[in-house]
Short mmCIF file of C-alpha atoms and ligand atoms in Angstrom, two decimals:
data_model
loop_
_atom_site.label_atom_id
_atom_site.label_comp_id
_atom_site.label_asym_id
_atom_site.label_seq_id
_atom_site.Cartn_x
_atom_site.Cartn_y
_atom_site.Cartn_z
CA MET A 1 117.29 144.38 69.54
CA ARG A 2 120.04 142.10 68.39
CA ARG A 3 121.59 142.18 71.82
CA ILE A 4 118.27 141.20 73.46
CA VAL A 5 117.84 138.21 71.11
CA LEU A 6 121.38 137.11 71.77
CA LEU A 7 120.86 137.44 75.51
CA SER A 8 117.66 135.34 75.35
CA VAL A 9 119.47 132.62 73.42
CA VAL A 10 122.22 132.54 76.02
CA VAL A 11 119.70 132.38 78.88
CA LEU A 12 117.65 129.64 77.18
CA ALA A 13 120.79 127.67 76.38
CA GLY A 14 121.81 127.99 80.01
CA ILE A 15 118.50 126.50 81.12
CA ALA A 16 118.77 123.71 78.56
CA LEU A 17 122.33 122.94 79.61
CA ARG A 18 121.28 122.56 83.21
CA GLY A 19 118.70 120.14 81.87
CA ASP A 20 115.82 121.39 83.96
CA SER A 21 112.97 123.67 83.02
CA THR A 22 112.94 125.33 86.44
CA GLY A 23 116.36 126.74 85.67
CA LYS A 24 117.67 125.56 89.00
CA ASN A 25 121.42 125.23 89.26
CA TRP A 26 121.48 121.74 90.71
CA ALA A 27 125.26 121.64 91.04
CA SER A 28 124.96 124.16 93.89
CA ASP A 29 122.45 122.00 95.79
CA PRO A 30 124.30 119.81 98.34
CA GLU A 31 121.54 117.16 98.35
CA TRP A 32 121.81 116.82 94.57
CA VAL A 33 125.61 116.67 94.69
CA LYS A 34 125.44 113.87 97.26
CA ALA A 35 122.82 111.92 95.29
CA ARG A 36 124.76 112.33 92.09
CA TYR A 37 128.38 111.83 93.18
CA GLY A 38 128.28 110.27 96.64
CA GLY A 39 131.47 110.76 98.62
CA TRP A 40 133.31 112.13 95.58
CA GLY A 41 131.53 115.45 95.91
CA GLY A 42 131.71 116.16 92.19
CA PRO A 43 132.64 114.72 88.79
CA GLY A 44 136.35 115.03 89.51
CA VAL A 45 136.90 116.98 86.31
CA ASN A 46 135.80 120.40 85.22
CA PRO A 47 132.50 119.88 83.41
CA ALA A 48 131.82 121.94 80.34
CA PRO A 49 128.73 122.33 78.17
CA GLY A 50 128.42 120.15 75.07
CA PRO A 51 126.07 118.15 72.83
CA MET A 52 125.19 115.67 75.57
CA ASP A 53 123.37 118.40 77.48
CA ALA A 54 120.55 118.15 74.97
CA ILE A 55 120.05 114.38 75.32
CA ALA A 56 116.80 113.36 77.01
CA LEU A 57 117.13 110.97 79.92
CA LYS A 58 114.70 108.55 78.23
CA ASP A 59 117.02 108.32 75.20
CA TYR A 60 120.30 107.75 77.03
CA ALA A 61 121.64 104.25 76.23
CA PRO A 62 125.40 104.13 76.86
CA LYS A 63 127.44 101.42 75.12
CA PRO A 64 130.17 100.31 77.53
CA SER A 65 133.72 99.66 76.36
CA LEU A 66 134.09 97.13 79.20
CA VAL A 67 135.23 93.70 78.05
CA VAL A 68 134.00 90.94 80.40
CA ASN A 69 132.44 87.50 80.13
CA GLU A 70 129.07 87.14 78.48
CA THR A 71 127.78 83.74 79.46
CA SER A 72 125.08 82.11 77.41
CA VAL A 73 122.68 80.00 79.50
CA PRO A 74 120.15 78.60 77.03
CA LYS A 75 118.35 76.37 79.53
CA ALA A 76 117.68 76.51 83.27
CA LYS A 77 119.95 74.24 85.32
CA TYR A 78 116.85 72.46 86.67
CA PRO A 79 113.42 72.19 85.04
CA ALA A 80 111.87 75.41 86.27
CA ILE A 81 108.37 76.22 87.45
CA ASP A 82 107.47 79.81 86.56
CA VAL A 83 104.91 80.80 89.19
CA HIS A 84 104.14 84.19 87.67
CA SER A 85 102.96 84.48 84.11
CA HIS A 86 99.79 85.88 82.60
CA ILE A 87 97.50 85.14 79.66
CA ASN A 88 100.39 85.23 77.20
CA ALA A 89 98.50 83.01 74.73
CA ARG A 90 94.88 83.32 73.61
CA THR A 91 94.70 80.70 70.85
CA ALA A 92 95.64 77.02 70.61
CA GLU A 93 98.45 77.95 68.23
CA GLN A 94 99.85 80.55 70.63
CA VAL A 95 99.72 78.06 73.51
CA ARG A 96 101.62 75.56 71.33
CA ASP A 97 104.28 78.19 70.58
CA TRP A 98 104.58 78.98 74.27
CA VAL A 99 105.06 75.31 75.18
CA LYS A 100 107.76 75.05 72.49
CA THR A 101 109.60 78.04 74.01
CA MET A 102 109.18 76.52 77.49
CA ASP A 103 110.79 73.29 76.24
CA GLU A 104 113.70 75.18 74.71
CA ALA A 105 114.30 77.38 77.77
CA GLY A 106 113.82 74.67 80.38
CA ILE A 107 110.46 75.69 81.83
CA GLU A 108 108.58 72.63 83.00
CA MET A 109 105.43 74.49 83.99
CA SER A 110 104.02 78.00 83.83
CA VAL A 111 101.49 79.26 86.34
CA VAL A 112 99.08 81.53 84.48
CA LEU A 113 97.67 84.18 86.80
CA THR A 114 94.51 84.79 84.80
CA GLY A 115 92.72 87.09 87.22
CA ALA A 116 89.60 85.72 85.51
CA THR A 117 86.36 84.33 86.93
CA GLY A 118 83.15 82.94 85.41
CA ASP A 119 82.98 82.02 81.71
CA GLU A 120 86.26 83.73 80.98
CA PHE A 121 88.06 81.46 83.42
CA ASP A 122 86.34 78.33 82.10
CA LYS A 123 87.40 79.11 78.52
CA LEU A 124 91.01 79.59 79.60
CA ALA A 125 90.89 76.33 81.56
CA ASP A 126 89.85 74.51 78.38
CA LEU A 127 92.50 76.27 76.30
CA TYR A 128 95.45 75.51 78.59
CA LEU A 129 94.68 72.58 80.84
CA LYS A 130 93.05 70.18 78.39
CA ALA A 131 95.65 70.64 75.67
CA TYR A 132 98.79 70.45 77.82
CA PRO A 133 98.19 68.68 81.13
CA GLY A 134 101.11 69.15 83.49
CA ARG A 135 102.53 72.14 81.63
CA PHE A 136 100.30 74.85 83.07
CA GLN A 137 98.53 75.75 86.27
CA LEU A 138 95.77 78.33 86.19
CA TYR A 139 94.88 80.78 88.94
CA CYS A 140 91.48 82.43 88.95
CA GLY A 141 90.64 85.98 89.98
CA ILE A 142 88.23 87.33 92.54
CA ASP A 143 84.67 88.44 91.91
CA THR A 144 84.51 92.12 92.89
CA ARG A 145 80.96 92.88 91.74
CA ASP A 146 78.52 94.37 94.25
CA ILE A 147 80.89 94.20 97.18
CA ASP A 148 78.37 96.08 99.34
CA LYS A 149 75.63 93.45 99.06
CA PRO A 150 75.30 91.25 102.18
CA ASP A 151 75.88 88.05 100.17
CA TYR A 152 79.22 89.29 98.78
CA PRO A 153 81.61 87.37 101.09
CA GLN A 154 79.90 84.03 100.40
CA ARG A 155 79.49 84.79 96.68
CA ALA A 156 83.21 85.50 96.24
CA ALA A 157 84.15 82.33 98.14
CA ALA A 158 81.64 80.25 96.16
CA GLU A 159 83.03 81.46 92.82
CA LEU A 160 86.52 80.52 94.00
CA ALA A 161 85.30 77.02 94.83
CA ARG A 162 83.59 76.77 91.44
CA CYS A 163 86.79 77.79 89.62
CA TYR A 164 88.70 75.22 91.69
CA LYS A 165 86.40 72.51 90.32
CA ARG A 166 87.16 73.80 86.81
CA GLY A 167 90.88 73.43 87.48
CA ALA A 168 92.06 76.58 89.29
CA ARG A 169 94.90 75.72 91.66
CA GLY A 170 95.34 79.17 93.14
CA THR A 171 94.02 82.69 92.94
CA GLY A 172 95.72 85.75 91.54
CA GLU A 173 97.24 87.97 90.68
CA LEU A 174 95.22 89.95 93.21
CA THR A 175 96.47 93.50 92.84
CA ASP A 176 95.96 96.44 95.17
CA LYS A 177 98.30 99.33 94.50
CA GLY A 178 96.14 101.55 96.67
CA THR A 179 92.91 101.64 94.68
CA GLY A 180 91.64 98.35 96.08
CA PHE A 181 90.95 95.06 94.31
CA GLY A 182 89.22 94.86 90.93
CA ARG A 183 86.21 97.02 90.34
CA SER A 184 86.48 98.77 93.71
CA ALA A 185 89.13 101.03 92.09
CA ASN A 186 86.31 103.27 90.87
CA LEU A 187 84.96 103.81 94.40
CA PRO A 188 85.82 106.62 96.81
CA ARG A 189 88.85 105.95 98.93
CA ASN A 190 87.07 104.71 102.06
CA ALA A 191 84.78 102.32 100.12
CA ARG A 192 87.46 100.31 98.31
CA LEU A 193 88.18 96.65 98.90
CA HIS A 194 91.62 96.26 100.49
CA PRO A 195 93.08 92.88 101.51
CA ASP A 196 92.34 93.24 105.23
CA ASP A 197 88.66 94.06 104.61
CA PRO A 198 86.40 91.74 106.66
CA ARG A 199 84.34 91.17 103.50
CA LEU A 200 87.29 89.09 102.24
CA ASP A 201 87.64 86.88 105.31
CA ALA A 202 85.51 84.10 103.79
CA PHE A 203 87.53 84.27 100.54
CA TRP A 204 90.91 83.92 102.24
CA ASP A 205 89.58 81.14 104.44
CA LYS A 206 88.25 79.33 101.36
CA CYS A 207 91.79 79.40 99.92
CA ALA A 208 93.01 77.61 103.05
CA GLU A 209 90.14 75.11 102.91
CA LEU A 210 90.90 74.29 99.25
CA ASN A 211 94.62 74.24 100.09
CA ILE A 212 95.48 76.68 97.29
CA PRO A 213 97.80 79.71 97.47
CA ALA A 214 96.84 83.32 96.75
CA ASN A 215 99.26 85.35 94.64
CA ILE A 216 98.96 88.92 95.90
CA HIS A 217 100.43 92.18 94.64
CA ILE A 218 99.96 94.74 97.41
CA ALA A 219 101.54 98.21 97.14
CA ASP A 220 104.17 98.45 94.40
CA HIS A 221 107.80 99.41 93.97
CA PRO A 222 108.38 102.16 96.56
CA SER A 223 109.66 104.54 93.86
CA CYS A 224 106.04 104.82 92.68
CA TRP A 225 105.33 106.96 95.77
CA LYS A 226 108.23 109.35 95.04
CA PRO A 227 107.95 112.40 92.78
CA LEU A 228 108.90 112.20 89.11
CA ASP A 229 111.76 114.61 89.57
CA VAL A 230 115.57 114.51 89.34
CA TYR A 231 115.67 112.09 92.29
CA GLN A 232 113.25 109.52 90.81
CA GLU A 233 115.00 106.18 91.00
CA ARG A 234 113.53 104.43 87.98
CA THR A 235 113.80 105.56 84.37
CA PRO A 236 110.94 107.26 82.49
CA ASP A 237 109.91 103.82 81.14
CA TYR A 238 108.24 103.30 84.52
CA GLN A 239 106.73 106.72 85.08
CA HIS A 240 103.19 105.63 84.12
CA PHE A 241 103.15 103.48 87.28
CA ASN A 242 103.78 106.53 89.45
CA LEU A 243 101.31 107.22 92.26
CA TYR A 244 102.87 110.27 93.89
CA GLY A 245 100.16 112.73 94.90
CA LYS A 246 97.36 110.34 93.83
CA ASP A 247 94.36 109.49 96.00
CA VAL A 248 95.86 106.30 97.45
CA PRO A 249 97.20 105.17 100.84
CA SER A 250 100.94 105.39 101.41
CA TRP A 251 103.27 102.49 100.60
CA GLU A 252 103.66 101.85 104.33
CA GLU A 253 99.90 101.79 104.93
CA LEU A 254 99.40 99.25 102.14
CA ILE A 255 102.17 97.00 103.46
CA GLU A 256 100.48 97.20 106.88
CA MET A 257 97.16 96.12 105.34
CA ARG A 258 98.93 93.15 103.76
CA ASN A 259 100.64 92.21 107.01
CA ARG A 260 97.38 92.40 108.95
CA THR A 261 95.87 90.03 106.39
CA LEU A 262 98.76 87.57 106.80
CA ALA A 263 98.31 87.62 110.58
CA LYS A 264 94.55 87.26 110.42
CA HIS A 265 94.61 84.23 108.06
CA PRO A 266 97.52 82.10 109.25
CA LYS A 267 96.23 78.96 107.52
CA THR A 268 96.19 80.64 104.09
CA ARG A 269 99.38 80.52 101.98
CA PHE A 270 100.12 83.88 100.41
CA ILE A 271 102.66 84.37 97.64
CA ALA A 272 103.52 88.08 97.63
CA CYS A 273 104.79 88.65 94.13
CA HIS A 274 107.72 90.88 93.15
CA LEU A 275 109.59 90.08 96.40
CA GLY A 276 106.62 91.50 98.27
CA ASN A 277 107.60 94.91 96.87
CA GLU A 278 110.32 94.88 99.52
CA GLY A 279 113.14 93.77 97.23
CA HIS A 280 114.87 97.13 97.69
CA ASP A 281 115.36 96.30 101.39
CA LEU A 282 116.09 92.62 101.88
CA LYS A 283 116.59 93.10 105.63
CA LEU A 284 113.01 94.32 105.85
CA LEU A 285 111.80 91.43 103.69
CA ALA A 286 113.72 88.96 105.88
CA ALA A 287 112.01 90.37 108.99
CA THR A 288 108.62 90.11 107.27
CA LEU A 289 109.25 86.47 106.32
CA ASP A 290 110.41 85.71 109.87
CA LYS A 291 107.23 87.19 111.29
CA TYR A 292 104.69 85.59 108.93
CA PRO A 293 105.31 81.87 108.29
CA ASN A 294 102.40 81.70 105.82
CA LEU A 295 104.13 84.20 103.52
CA TYR A 296 106.12 83.25 100.42
CA VAL A 297 107.44 85.58 97.74
CA ASP A 298 108.17 85.30 94.04
CA ILE A 299 111.07 87.13 92.38
CA SER A 300 109.12 88.02 89.23
CA ALA A 301 109.87 91.39 87.66
CA ARG A 302 112.49 92.11 90.31
CA ASP A 303 115.51 91.17 88.21
CA TYR A 304 116.58 94.76 88.77
CA GLU A 305 116.53 94.38 92.56
CA VAL A 306 118.56 91.17 92.84
CA GLY A 307 120.80 92.21 89.94
CA ARG A 308 121.90 95.47 91.53
CA ALA A 309 122.77 93.89 94.88
CA PRO A 310 124.00 90.43 93.85
CA ARG A 311 125.92 89.57 97.01
CA THR A 312 123.16 90.62 99.41
CA ALA A 313 120.55 88.95 97.21
CA ALA A 314 122.50 85.68 96.91
CA LYS A 315 122.84 85.50 100.70
CA PHE A 316 119.16 86.29 101.14
CA LEU A 317 118.09 83.66 98.60
CA ALA A 318 120.28 81.05 100.32
CA ARG A 319 118.93 81.87 103.78
CA TYR A 320 115.28 81.97 102.67
CA LYS A 321 115.55 79.26 100.07
CA ASN A 322 112.34 77.63 101.30
CA ARG A 323 110.34 80.84 100.95
CA VAL A 324 111.19 82.24 97.51
CA LEU A 325 109.69 81.05 94.23
CA PHE A 326 110.86 81.65 90.68
CA GLY A 327 108.58 83.75 88.47
CA THR A 328 108.96 85.99 85.44
CA ASP A 329 105.91 88.21 84.72
CA MET A 330 107.61 89.46 81.56
CA GLY A 331 105.86 87.74 78.65
CA ARG A 332 107.06 84.53 76.99
CA GLU A 333 110.08 85.37 74.81
CA LYS A 334 112.89 82.83 74.95
CA SER A 335 115.45 85.62 75.41
CA MET A 336 113.58 86.79 78.50
CA TYR A 337 113.82 83.37 80.19
CA GLN A 338 117.49 83.12 79.21
CA ALA A 339 118.25 86.56 80.67
CA TRP A 340 116.93 85.22 84.00
CA TRP A 341 119.19 82.12 83.81
CA ARG A 342 122.21 84.31 83.06
CA LEU A 343 121.37 86.61 85.98
CA LEU A 344 120.81 83.83 88.52
CA GLU A 345 123.38 81.26 87.38
CA SER A 346 126.35 83.14 85.93
CA ALA A 347 128.91 85.46 87.51
CA ASP A 348 128.71 87.91 84.61
CA GLU A 349 129.16 91.58 85.38
CA PHE A 350 127.63 94.83 84.21
CA MET A 351 124.74 93.25 82.32
CA PRO A 352 122.27 95.61 80.69
CA GLY A 353 118.85 95.37 82.26
CA ARG A 354 115.50 97.04 82.20
CA ILE A 355 116.42 99.98 84.41
CA TRP A 356 119.35 102.34 84.06
CA TRP A 357 121.44 100.44 86.56
CA ARG A 358 123.35 97.35 85.42
CA TYR A 359 123.05 93.84 86.84
CA TYR A 360 125.62 91.43 88.23
CA GLY A 361 125.20 87.66 88.14
CA LEU A 362 124.30 85.96 91.43
CA GLU A 363 126.09 82.68 90.68
CA LEU A 364 123.65 80.84 92.95
CA PRO A 365 124.80 77.46 94.24
CA ALA A 366 123.01 74.35 92.95
CA PRO A 367 120.83 73.67 96.04
CA VAL A 368 119.56 77.26 96.08
CA LEU A 369 118.80 77.14 92.36
CA GLU A 370 116.97 73.85 92.76
CA SER A 371 114.74 75.24 95.53
CA LEU A 372 114.13 78.48 93.68
CA TYR A 373 113.40 76.91 90.30
CA ARG A 374 111.22 74.00 91.43
CA GLY A 375 111.71 72.53 94.90
CA ASN A 376 109.77 75.26 96.62
CA ALA A 377 106.96 75.30 94.09
CA LYS A 378 106.55 71.57 94.75
CA GLN A 379 105.94 72.44 98.41
CA VAL A 380 103.95 75.65 98.15
CA LEU A 381 101.68 75.22 95.13
CA SER A 382 98.64 72.96 95.02
CA TRP A 383 99.27 69.70 93.16
CA ALA A 384 95.79 68.26 93.63
CA LYS A 385 94.62 66.27 90.59
CA MET A 386 91.73 67.66 88.61
ZN1 ZN B 401 101.97 89.91 87.28
#
């Protein structure tokens, strides 16, 4: 009896030490060895079991001994226009606090992607635009009620025009991660409203007529379509965004839908947020920008893409400096804005970030920073007076 118990403990400990409930010995899997160690082929020492084998991946937070520069960049080098924020303030007092933080961090204007229509939009317009003219732009959403009724295309375009009169200077964030826009997420797969749907032609054309951009979020980070297993690129903090095995089109199919939309509506300016969800492959994004002159991208929430490939990203941002806009999409804390300035302006190394990999400063030259922070927004956004 005693021997059996002991044996079970040893077996269970063995499973725990390998850190995987399947009990697979990953170290004997060549694919795993390559993913884990690259050309080294192993840890270079003889590993042995120990207390770290019981640490959960979600809890791992190494403190480096590395001593390198930590640059403080309290304010953006140029007054910045943040083209990607959300309803981060709901009361007059909160809006006042936000403006104070913007002043301290060097944000001249925040674009609030409300996603709202109707009364909800009108209330937000009063809250932001009346109190602080010149400090905010508001984007409205898209009406996705009764998309099957024959009047839908005109109704959606008419609501956009109405919001424009109430101060909207763009539309967004229009999100389709595979379940379609807005309410169509509850519909069966073939009934959902995707960007290239002919029912949206009038809406996109209305954007062009009003001369306002559409901020679109189509697909998502490609890791969302990969299993949540030992090869998953992003940490467990992001696992709730995962779409692997869900009833949605593939990442490639969604990008195709977006590209068809860009081609079909050449007079409409589209800002594909989060580096068009192609920030992991800047060659691909470059080709996309070359092909579709009506496409712009914002860098919001892709600190972890530019920060892990600082040299490639700096070259890309210099080459496409007329196509990339600054955005955050990460709330309104002063430290958040300042982390962006440090990433884009300094040459600091091994900065902690939001994902397990560390960031390296891009040290962008002044003309690139100026375009990214404001110059481009001056060209791409709508500056029509109310
Ligand atoms: Zn967003």
